[in-house]
PDB file of C-alpha atoms in Angstrom:
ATOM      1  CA  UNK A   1     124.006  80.737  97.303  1.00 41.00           C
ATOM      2  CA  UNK A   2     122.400  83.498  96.113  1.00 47.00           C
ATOM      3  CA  UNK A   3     121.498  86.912  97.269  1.00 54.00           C
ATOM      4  CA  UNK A   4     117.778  87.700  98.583  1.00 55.00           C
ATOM      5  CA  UNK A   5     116.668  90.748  97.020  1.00 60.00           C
ATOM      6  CA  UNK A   6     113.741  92.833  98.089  1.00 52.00           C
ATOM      7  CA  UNK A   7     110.802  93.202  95.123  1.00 57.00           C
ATOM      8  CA  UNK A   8     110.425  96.699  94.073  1.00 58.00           C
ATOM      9  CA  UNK A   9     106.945  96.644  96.009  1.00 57.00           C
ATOM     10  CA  UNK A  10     108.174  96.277  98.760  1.00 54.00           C
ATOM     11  CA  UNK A  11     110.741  98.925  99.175  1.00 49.00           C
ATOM     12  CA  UNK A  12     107.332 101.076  98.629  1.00 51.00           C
ATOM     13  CA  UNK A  13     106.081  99.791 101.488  1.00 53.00           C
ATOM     14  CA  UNK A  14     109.550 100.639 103.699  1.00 51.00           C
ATOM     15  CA  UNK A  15     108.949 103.568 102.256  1.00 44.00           C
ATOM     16  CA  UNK A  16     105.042 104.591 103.617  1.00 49.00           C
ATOM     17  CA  UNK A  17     106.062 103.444 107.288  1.00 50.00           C
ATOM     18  CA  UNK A  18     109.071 105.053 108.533  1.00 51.00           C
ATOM     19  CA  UNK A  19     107.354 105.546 111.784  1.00 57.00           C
ATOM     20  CA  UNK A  20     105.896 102.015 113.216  1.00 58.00           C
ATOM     21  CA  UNK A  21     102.869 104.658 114.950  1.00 59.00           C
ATOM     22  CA  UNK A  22     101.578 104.199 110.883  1.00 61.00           C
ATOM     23  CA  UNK A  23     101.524 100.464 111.205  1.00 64.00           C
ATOM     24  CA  UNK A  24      99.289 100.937 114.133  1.00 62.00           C
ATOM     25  CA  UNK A  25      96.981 103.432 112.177  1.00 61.00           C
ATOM     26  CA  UNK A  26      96.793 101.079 109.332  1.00 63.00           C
ATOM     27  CA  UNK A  27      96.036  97.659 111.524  1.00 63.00           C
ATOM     28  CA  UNK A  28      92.556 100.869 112.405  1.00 61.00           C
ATOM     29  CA  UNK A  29      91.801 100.884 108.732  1.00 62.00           C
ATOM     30  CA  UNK A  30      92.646  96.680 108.073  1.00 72.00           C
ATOM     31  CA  UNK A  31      95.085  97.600 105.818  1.00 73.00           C
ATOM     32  CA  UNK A  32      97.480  94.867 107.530  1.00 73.00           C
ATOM     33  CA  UNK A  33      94.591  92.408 106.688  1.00 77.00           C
ATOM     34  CA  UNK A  34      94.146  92.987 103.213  1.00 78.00           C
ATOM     35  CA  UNK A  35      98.073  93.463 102.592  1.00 75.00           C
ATOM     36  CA  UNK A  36      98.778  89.553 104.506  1.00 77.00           C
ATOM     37  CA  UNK A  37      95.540  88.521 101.992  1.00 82.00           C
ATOM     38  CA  UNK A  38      97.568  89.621  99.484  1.00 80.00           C
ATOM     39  CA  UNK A  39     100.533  87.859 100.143  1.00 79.00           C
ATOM     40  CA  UNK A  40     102.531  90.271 101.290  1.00 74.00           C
ATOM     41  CA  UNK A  41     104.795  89.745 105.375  1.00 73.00           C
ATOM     42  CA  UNK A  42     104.478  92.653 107.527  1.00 73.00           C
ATOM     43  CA  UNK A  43     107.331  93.102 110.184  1.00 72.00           C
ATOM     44  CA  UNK A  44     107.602  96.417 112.720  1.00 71.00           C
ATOM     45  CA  UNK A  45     110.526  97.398 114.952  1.00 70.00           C
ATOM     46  CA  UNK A  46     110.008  99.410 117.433  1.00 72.00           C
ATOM     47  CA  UNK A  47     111.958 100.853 120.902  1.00 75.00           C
ATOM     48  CA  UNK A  48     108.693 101.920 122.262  1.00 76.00           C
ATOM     49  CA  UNK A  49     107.836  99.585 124.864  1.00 81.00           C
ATOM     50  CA  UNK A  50     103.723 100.538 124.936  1.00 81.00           C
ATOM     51  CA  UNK A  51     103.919 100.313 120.812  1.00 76.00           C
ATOM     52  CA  UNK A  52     105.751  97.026 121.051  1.00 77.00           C
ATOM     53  CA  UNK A  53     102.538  95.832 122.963  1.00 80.00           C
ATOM     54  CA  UNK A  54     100.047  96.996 120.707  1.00 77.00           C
ATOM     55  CA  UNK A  55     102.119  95.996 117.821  1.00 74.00           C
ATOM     56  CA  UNK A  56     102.277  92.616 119.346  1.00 77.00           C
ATOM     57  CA  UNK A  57      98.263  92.277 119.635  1.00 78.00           C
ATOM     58  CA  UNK A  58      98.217  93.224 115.487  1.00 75.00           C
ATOM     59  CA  UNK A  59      97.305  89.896 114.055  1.00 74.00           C
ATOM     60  CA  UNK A  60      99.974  89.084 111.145  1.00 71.00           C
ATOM     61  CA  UNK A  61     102.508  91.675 112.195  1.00 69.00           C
ATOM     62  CA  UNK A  62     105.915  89.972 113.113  1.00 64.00           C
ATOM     63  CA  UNK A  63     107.128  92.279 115.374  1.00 60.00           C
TER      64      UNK A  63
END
């Protein structure tokens, strides 16, 4: 079996969010929606109860 490996676009993105508060900021400006029209999975951890909520209501966003 092999080994899933991350594409190098991705690790960009890992990169832009280390706080989940700028996945919430970005659902504001639909960036979530035109990143999922482009393909791309969006998932957000969180130990924030309240975020988990709103993160939860994000349409796309696995969290």
């Amino acid at each position: 079996m092999s080994r899933a490996t991350l594409p190098t676009e991705a690790l960009d993105w890992l990169a832009v969010w280390r706080e989940v508060r700028g996945l919430v900021v970005a659902q504001d400006a639909h960036l979530t929606r035109r990143l999922r029209s482009a393909g791309h999975t969006i998932f957000a951890l969180t130990d924030d109860a309240p975020l988990a909520v709103r993160l939860g209501s994000i349409d796309g966003v696995t969290p």
